[in-house]
Structures are given as structure tokens and as C-alpha cells.
């Protein structure tokens, strides 16, 4: 009897009780893809911060170090094939995670580390400003194989605006050659201030491709980057594992991931519209139908409508088996 290969990943990012961001968005899809997922939560929140208020706590750097040390020493684990790091709310925690990353790479130099430098989007920061310098130092320290910033996060990392293709190529040159990061994926960017055309950029040591993100699905969705990173590290690992046989270029891997992401958002949008219809019916029965329509619940920060745009990860499970 043949057993599937042992694929073990350590995922260090946020946890929420309700919704799908951070480890909640990454763990189930990775398990569907055959990964044994160990998780360390950087925060334990009731819900994501887009709701405007949360209950819960942030893990201290001391506790994170204890958790990691105990996993390694008690379980006898010798190595992980991959490390995935996401939402890290402060500099102290980020420095500790940097030590975890270096230790994992020391134990298994062939392991793949994907760093998602979650700081914010479209000019709004999600974390303490202290993490900017900490991310800059970590990115320069070596050991990171994949980095997945959005446009705003890339600008924070490099300390300058990046709005043209020329500026993108200069940024890629810095990340590849000065920071020694092989794979760079800019998950969303507007070039030349063209807000009508959202793009992604993926680069394998400077061999870059610009991909169109189209069509755009209306709504403020959270957890998209966390799911994207989980699917990306799986595809890149498979690329390394089968190098020389059915080998795919990075842009082909990312195109596959983007197609899955689009389908997940379609499923989420359809679920949102069904909830809207149910609300309309209830309002009509209560004689209180105040111009409800399918655009009311597209999701806004600090607004109760955020719940309608929680990713439908479970309903999308058939997409995560590696055959889509």
C-alpha cells in the first residue's frame, strides 16, 4: 500500500473564533491539499478587526517562543517542509518569529518560508507602526523564499512610492539581489494610477510577469491574502518537489491560484446575495423594506455588513483538492 508523502507546514498567523482570516483561512485548504498543518496563533480574537471592535488577546513573544520550543523538543519533530507567516501585530513578536524562521531553515535548509508582510492596504495600516522597521530588517536578514506584499506593503518595506512598471522592476531588483528573496509576488497593484485595472506581479529572480486581476468582484473581503498565501506556498512546494518533471513557471502557479481565488469570491458573493434576499423578504413581511438591494452588504470597515463578506471557505472545499 502506498502512502501519500509527508508534508508538514508550520503556520504562524492570527486566529479568529468567527470568520475566516489568518490560520482559519489557511488551515483547512492546506489540509485538503494533503498538508499536516501545525499552527501557532499570534492573536486570539473573537473576529477580525474590520468589524471595528474585537475581544481577545495578543500572544506575547515569550509565549510564542515557549510554544515553538515545546513543539520541537517534546514531539521530536525534526523538520518542517514549509513555514507560512502572516499577521503579526507588533515588532517584538515579529523578531521572535524571525528566530523561529532561522531555526527551521537551519534544521531543514530545503524548507520553504513564505512571508506575508501583513501591514495594511490602500494607505490604511492594520498593525502597530513598529513593525515597518522590523519587517525591513527581517526581509534583509535572509532565509525568506517567497514574499507576498500588496502595493502599500511593498512601499512600506522599501520606503518609496511604487506606481509604475519601472519602479516595480527596481523594487524587484532590490528584493531579489539585496534581500536574496527568490520569489516575489505583489498581490495587488495599480500601475500608473489607473484605478480601473488591478494587477498582480510575480517574479522568479527577476523574470517577472504582470497579471490582470479581472473581473473585479465588488465587496470588501478579508482573509483573501491569507488564503492566497496558503495556496501559493503549496503550489511553489509542488514546483520544487517535481522540478524537472511537469515543471511549471511561477506565473503559471500564480495564475492557478488566482483562478481558485476568483471562484471562492464568486461563491462568497452568491452566498451574500442569498442572505440579502432573505433579509428583503423579512423586511417586506415587517413592512419595513427601506430600499434594500443586493448592494447593501458589500462590506465596509467598522460596519456590521462585514459578516456578509466572510469567505465561504467550507463551501469552497471542492476547489482545494489540487484538481481545480
Short mmCIF file of C-alpha atoms in Angstrom, two decimals:
data_model
loop_
_atom_site.label_atom_id
_atom_site.label_comp_id
_atom_site.label_asym_id
_atom_site.label_seq_id
_atom_site.Cartn_x
_atom_site.Cartn_y
_atom_site.Cartn_z
CA UNK A 1 0.00 0.00 0.00
CA UNK A 2 1.37 3.39 -0.99
CA UNK A 3 1.04 6.22 1.47
CA UNK A 4 0.97 9.89 0.45
CA UNK A 5 4.09 11.91 1.00
CA UNK A 6 4.62 13.51 4.41
CA UNK A 7 4.01 17.23 4.00
CA UNK A 8 4.24 19.24 7.21
CA UNK A 9 3.86 23.01 7.47
CA UNK A 10 4.04 25.41 10.42
CA UNK A 11 1.63 28.32 10.04
CA UNK A 12 2.12 31.35 12.32
CA UNK A 13 -0.59 33.99 11.98
CA UNK A 14 -3.84 35.22 13.51
CA UNK A 15 -6.80 33.22 14.79
CA UNK A 16 -10.42 34.31 14.99
CA UNK A 17 -13.32 32.48 16.60
CA UNK A 18 -15.76 33.66 13.92
CA UNK A 19 -14.89 34.08 10.27
CA UNK A 20 -12.03 33.12 8.00
CA UNK A 21 -8.80 35.09 8.23
CA UNK A 22 -5.28 34.10 9.20
CA UNK A 23 -4.95 30.48 10.29
CA UNK A 24 -8.72 29.97 9.90
CA UNK A 25 -8.40 30.84 6.19
CA UNK A 26 -5.22 28.84 5.61
CA UNK A 27 -5.51 25.62 7.61
CA UNK A 28 -8.50 23.87 6.03
CA UNK A 29 -7.45 24.48 2.40
CA UNK A 30 -3.94 23.23 3.17
CA UNK A 31 -5.35 20.11 4.83
CA UNK A 32 -7.48 19.50 1.74
CA UNK A 33 -4.25 19.65 -0.25
CA UNK A 34 -2.67 16.97 1.91
CA UNK A 35 -0.72 19.09 4.38
CA UNK A 36 -0.28 18.28 8.05
CA UNK A 37 -0.69 21.78 9.45
CA UNK A 38 0.71 22.85 12.82
CA UNK A 39 -0.47 26.30 13.88
CA UNK A 40 0.74 28.96 16.26
CA UNK A 41 -1.67 31.85 16.69
CA UNK A 42 -0.26 35.36 17.01
CA UNK A 43 -3.61 36.66 18.25
CA UNK A 44 -6.76 35.00 19.53
CA UNK A 45 -9.60 37.32 18.58
CA UNK A 46 -13.36 36.96 18.50
CA UNK A 47 -13.47 38.26 14.92
CA UNK A 48 -11.24 40.18 12.51
CA UNK A 49 -10.55 43.87 13.11
CA UNK A 50 -12.65 45.01 10.13
CA UNK A 51 -15.72 44.79 12.34
CA UNK A 52 -14.43 47.78 14.29
CA UNK A 53 -14.21 46.03 17.64
CA UNK A 54 -12.74 42.74 18.86
CA UNK A 55 -12.38 40.77 22.06
CA UNK A 56 -9.38 38.61 22.76
CA UNK A 57 -5.66 38.76 23.27
CA UNK A 58 -2.30 39.06 21.57
CA UNK A 59 0.25 36.29 22.14
CA UNK A 60 3.45 37.53 23.76
CA UNK A 61 6.83 36.90 22.17
CA UNK A 62 7.78 34.87 25.27
CA UNK A 63 4.76 32.61 24.94
CA UNK A 64 5.36 32.15 21.22
CA UNK A 65 8.97 31.13 21.89
CA UNK A 66 7.78 28.63 24.53
CA UNK A 67 5.18 27.16 22.19
CA UNK A 68 7.69 26.67 19.39
CA UNK A 69 10.41 25.30 21.65
CA UNK A 70 8.00 22.83 23.23
CA UNK A 71 6.78 21.60 19.84
CA UNK A 72 10.33 20.91 18.71
CA UNK A 73 11.68 19.38 21.92
CA UNK A 74 8.64 17.41 23.09
CA UNK A 75 7.27 15.97 19.85
CA UNK A 76 10.63 15.08 18.37
CA UNK A 77 9.83 16.82 15.11
CA UNK A 78 12.99 17.06 13.05
CA UNK A 79 11.81 19.36 10.30
CA UNK A 80 9.02 21.14 8.50
CA UNK A 81 8.84 21.31 4.73
CA UNK A 82 7.31 24.80 4.84
CA UNK A 83 6.81 27.81 7.08
CA UNK A 84 3.95 30.25 6.50
CA UNK A 85 3.92 33.53 8.44
CA UNK A 86 1.14 36.10 8.24
CA UNK A 87 -0.49 38.62 10.60
CA UNK A 88 1.99 39.69 13.29
CA UNK A 89 0.76 42.71 15.28
CA UNK A 90 3.96 44.10 16.81
CA UNK A 91 7.73 44.25 16.41
CA UNK A 92 8.61 42.08 19.43
CA UNK A 93 6.54 39.22 18.10
CA UNK A 94 7.97 39.66 14.61
CA UNK A 95 11.54 39.47 15.90
CA UNK A 96 10.72 36.22 17.70
CA UNK A 97 9.16 34.77 14.55
CA UNK A 98 12.33 35.72 12.69
CA UNK A 99 14.26 33.49 15.11
CA UNK A 100 11.77 30.67 14.53
CA UNK A 101 12.24 31.01 10.79
CA UNK A 102 16.02 30.91 11.03
CA UNK A 103 15.87 27.86 13.29
CA UNK A 104 13.56 25.98 10.91
CA UNK A 105 15.79 26.81 7.95
CA UNK A 106 18.81 25.61 9.92
CA UNK A 107 17.11 22.30 10.66
CA UNK A 108 15.95 21.92 7.05
CA UNK A 109 17.77 24.16 4.53
CA UNK A 110 15.43 22.90 1.80
CA UNK A 111 12.33 24.15 3.59
CA UNK A 112 10.32 26.98 2.01
CA UNK A 113 9.44 30.11 4.00
CA UNK A 114 6.63 32.32 2.73
CA UNK A 115 6.49 35.69 4.47
CA UNK A 116 3.29 37.67 4.03
CA UNK A 117 4.18 41.09 5.46
CA UNK A 118 0.67 41.96 6.63
CA UNK A 119 0.72 45.65 7.46
CA UNK A 120 -2.22 47.26 5.65
CA UNK A 121 -3.78 48.13 2.34
CA UNK A 122 -4.63 51.25 0.34
CA UNK A 123 -2.97 53.57 2.85
CA UNK A 124 -4.53 52.05 5.99
CA UNK A 125 -2.33 50.18 8.49
CA UNK A 126 -3.66 47.13 10.37
CA UNK A 127 -0.77 46.79 12.80
CA UNK A 128 1.50 48.86 15.03
CA UNK A 129 3.86 51.14 13.08
CA UNK A 130 6.82 49.50 14.85
CA UNK A 131 6.51 46.51 12.53
CA UNK A 132 7.62 48.51 9.48
CA UNK A 133 11.26 48.67 10.55
CA UNK A 134 11.07 45.13 11.95
CA UNK A 135 9.83 43.80 8.59
CA UNK A 136 12.54 45.74 6.78
CA UNK A 137 15.20 44.13 8.98
CA UNK A 138 13.65 40.67 8.67
CA UNK A 139 13.39 40.88 4.87
CA UNK A 140 17.08 41.76 4.66
CA UNK A 141 18.20 39.02 7.04
CA UNK A 142 17.94 36.14 4.55
CA UNK A 143 16.15 32.82 4.66
CA UNK A 144 12.89 34.02 3.13
CA UNK A 145 11.98 32.24 -0.11
CA UNK A 146 8.67 33.90 -1.01
CA UNK A 147 7.30 37.32 -0.10
CA UNK A 148 3.73 38.42 -0.88
CA UNK A 149 3.18 42.14 -0.20
CA UNK A 150 0.44 44.23 -1.73
CA UNK A 151 1.34 47.60 -3.26
CA UNK A 152 1.04 49.54 0.01
CA UNK A 153 3.08 46.97 1.96
CA UNK A 154 5.79 46.94 -0.69
CA UNK A 155 6.03 50.73 -0.47
CA UNK A 156 6.34 50.50 3.32
CA UNK A 157 9.05 47.83 3.04
CA UNK A 158 11.17 49.82 0.59
CA UNK A 159 10.30 53.31 1.79
CA UNK A 160 9.26 54.78 -1.57
CA UNK A 161 6.23 55.01 -3.87
CA UNK A 162 5.85 52.19 -6.40
CA UNK A 163 3.34 53.17 -9.05
CA UNK A 164 4.98 52.46 -12.42
CA UNK A 165 6.40 49.37 -14.08
CA UNK A 166 9.88 50.88 -13.91
CA UNK A 167 9.53 51.37 -10.16
CA UNK A 168 8.27 47.77 -9.88
CA UNK A 169 11.36 46.43 -11.66
CA UNK A 170 13.62 48.45 -9.35
CA UNK A 171 11.76 47.06 -6.31
CA UNK A 172 12.09 43.52 -7.63
CA UNK A 173 15.82 44.02 -8.15
CA UNK A 174 16.23 45.07 -4.51
CA UNK A 175 14.21 42.16 -3.15
CA UNK A 176 15.92 39.56 -5.34
CA UNK A 177 19.51 40.71 -5.19
CA UNK A 178 19.91 42.71 -1.98
CA UNK A 179 17.41 40.76 0.15
CA UNK A 180 18.05 37.42 -1.61
CA UNK A 181 14.35 36.51 -1.92
CA UNK A 182 13.80 34.20 -4.89
CA UNK A 183 10.05 34.62 -5.39
CA UNK A 184 8.30 37.98 -5.15
CA UNK A 185 4.55 38.25 -5.64
CA UNK A 186 2.91 41.67 -5.48
CA UNK A 187 -0.64 40.54 -4.80
CA UNK A 188 -2.40 43.72 -5.95
CA UNK A 189 -1.16 46.92 -7.56
CA UNK A 190 -2.48 49.84 -9.62
CA UNK A 191 0.08 50.91 -12.21
CA UNK A 192 0.23 54.49 -13.49
CA UNK A 193 -2.63 55.39 -11.13
CA UNK A 194 -5.09 53.52 -13.35
CA UNK A 195 -7.76 52.54 -10.81
CA UNK A 196 -9.75 50.73 -13.47
CA UNK A 197 -7.14 47.99 -13.86
CA UNK A 198 -5.97 46.00 -10.83
CA UNK A 199 -2.93 43.84 -11.44
CA UNK A 200 -0.63 41.35 -9.73
CA UNK A 201 3.08 40.89 -10.36
CA UNK A 202 5.03 37.67 -9.87
CA UNK A 203 8.77 37.41 -10.27
CA UNK A 204 11.18 34.48 -10.16
CA UNK A 205 14.61 36.05 -9.63
CA UNK A 206 13.73 38.95 -11.91
CA UNK A 207 11.83 37.01 -14.57
CA UNK A 208 8.56 38.81 -13.95
CA UNK A 209 5.03 38.71 -15.32
CA UNK A 210 2.20 41.19 -14.84
CA UNK A 211 -1.19 39.52 -14.44
CA UNK A 212 -4.59 41.17 -14.76
CA UNK A 213 -6.99 40.66 -11.86
CA UNK A 214 -10.30 40.58 -13.69
CA UNK A 215 -13.19 40.74 -13.32
CA UNK A 216 -13.23 42.59 -10.00
CA UNK A 217 -15.86 41.30 -7.58
CA UNK A 218 -17.45 44.13 -5.62
CA UNK A 219 -17.03 43.96 -1.87
CA UNK A 220 -14.54 44.31 0.96
CA UNK A 221 -13.33 40.76 1.56
CA UNK A 222 -10.94 39.85 4.38
CA UNK A 223 -8.77 36.74 4.51
CA UNK A 224 -8.15 36.86 0.77
CA UNK A 225 -4.40 37.38 1.20
CA UNK A 226 -4.21 34.62 3.83
CA UNK A 227 -5.89 32.10 1.53
CA UNK A 228 -3.77 33.30 -1.41
CA UNK A 229 -0.54 32.73 0.57
CA UNK A 230 -1.61 29.25 1.66
CA UNK A 231 -2.42 28.16 -1.89
CA UNK A 232 0.76 29.80 -3.20
CA UNK A 233 3.14 28.02 -0.83
CA UNK A 234 1.51 24.70 -1.77
CA UNK A 235 1.99 25.39 -5.49
CA UNK A 236 5.59 26.54 -5.08
CA UNK A 237 6.40 23.49 -2.95
CA UNK A 238 4.96 21.20 -5.61
CA UNK A 239 7.01 23.06 -8.22
CA UNK A 240 10.21 22.41 -6.24
CA UNK A 241 9.25 18.83 -5.49
CA UNK A 242 8.70 18.00 -9.16
CA UNK A 243 11.41 20.22 -10.60
CA UNK A 244 12.37 18.86 -13.99
CA UNK A 245 9.13 16.86 -14.34
CA UNK A 246 5.91 18.68 -15.23
CA UNK A 247 7.70 21.82 -14.10
CA UNK A 248 5.59 24.98 -14.01
CA UNK A 249 6.77 28.54 -14.14
CA UNK A 250 5.91 30.76 -11.19
CA UNK A 251 3.41 32.81 -13.19
CA UNK A 252 1.56 29.59 -14.10
CA UNK A 253 1.34 28.64 -10.43
CA UNK A 254 0.05 32.09 -9.51
CA UNK A 255 -2.44 32.05 -12.38
CA UNK A 256 -3.86 28.80 -10.98
CA UNK A 257 -4.11 30.33 -7.51
CA UNK A 258 -5.83 33.44 -8.87
CA UNK A 259 -8.40 31.29 -10.67
CA UNK A 260 -9.22 29.47 -7.44
CA UNK A 261 -9.41 32.76 -5.54
CA UNK A 262 -11.85 34.12 -8.10
CA UNK A 263 -14.10 31.07 -7.69
CA UNK A 264 -14.01 31.41 -3.89
CA UNK A 265 -15.08 35.06 -4.17
CA UNK A 266 -17.88 34.11 -6.58
CA UNK A 267 -19.17 31.56 -4.05
CA UNK A 268 -18.90 34.16 -1.28
CA UNK A 269 -20.73 36.77 -3.38
CA UNK A 270 -23.54 34.32 -4.20
CA UNK A 271 -23.94 33.48 -0.52
CA UNK A 272 -24.05 37.19 0.28
CA UNK A 273 -26.80 37.77 -2.28
CA UNK A 274 -28.86 34.89 -0.86
CA UNK A 275 -28.62 36.45 2.59
CA UNK A 276 -29.67 39.78 1.13
CA UNK A 277 -32.75 38.16 -0.44
CA UNK A 278 -33.68 36.61 2.90
CA UNK A 279 -33.32 39.99 4.58
CA UNK A 280 -35.51 41.64 1.95
CA UNK A 281 -38.25 39.06 2.43
CA UNK A 282 -38.17 39.60 6.19
CA UNK A 283 -38.29 43.36 5.75
CA UNK A 284 -41.28 43.12 3.45
CA UNK A 285 -43.13 40.99 5.99
CA UNK A 286 -42.35 43.60 8.64
CA UNK A 287 -43.44 46.42 6.29
CA UNK A 288 -40.02 47.90 6.74
CA UNK A 289 -38.39 47.50 3.34
CA UNK A 290 -36.17 50.57 3.24
CA UNK A 291 -34.69 50.31 -0.24
CA UNK A 292 -32.83 47.10 0.48
CA UNK A 293 -30.95 45.73 -2.53
CA UNK A 294 -28.15 43.35 -3.37
CA UNK A 295 -25.54 46.09 -3.00
CA UNK A 296 -26.29 46.88 0.66
CA UNK A 297 -23.98 44.24 2.07
CA UNK A 298 -20.83 44.63 0.03
CA UNK A 299 -18.97 45.10 3.29
CA UNK A 300 -17.49 48.19 4.87
CA UNK A 301 -14.78 48.56 7.52
CA UNK A 302 -16.21 49.12 11.02
CA UNK A 303 -19.64 48.10 9.75
CA UNK A 304 -21.90 45.18 10.63
CA UNK A 305 -22.17 44.25 6.95
CA UNK A 306 -18.64 42.81 7.18
CA UNK A 307 -20.20 39.49 8.19
CA UNK A 308 -21.76 39.07 4.75
CA UNK A 309 -18.30 39.06 3.15
CA UNK A 310 -16.67 36.41 5.30
CA UNK A 311 -15.02 34.00 2.86
CA UNK A 312 -17.04 30.83 2.31
CA UNK A 313 -14.06 28.53 2.83
CA UNK A 314 -16.07 25.43 3.72
CA UNK A 315 -18.48 25.87 0.81
CA UNK A 316 -15.43 26.16 -1.49
CA UNK A 317 -13.82 22.94 -0.29
CA UNK A 318 -14.07 21.21 -3.68
CA UNK A 319 -11.68 23.84 -5.07
CA UNK A 320 -8.83 22.90 -2.73
CA UNK A 321 -8.13 19.32 -3.76
CA UNK A 322 -5.45 20.25 -6.29
CA UNK A 323 -7.56 19.38 -9.33
CA UNK A 324 -9.03 22.82 -9.94
#
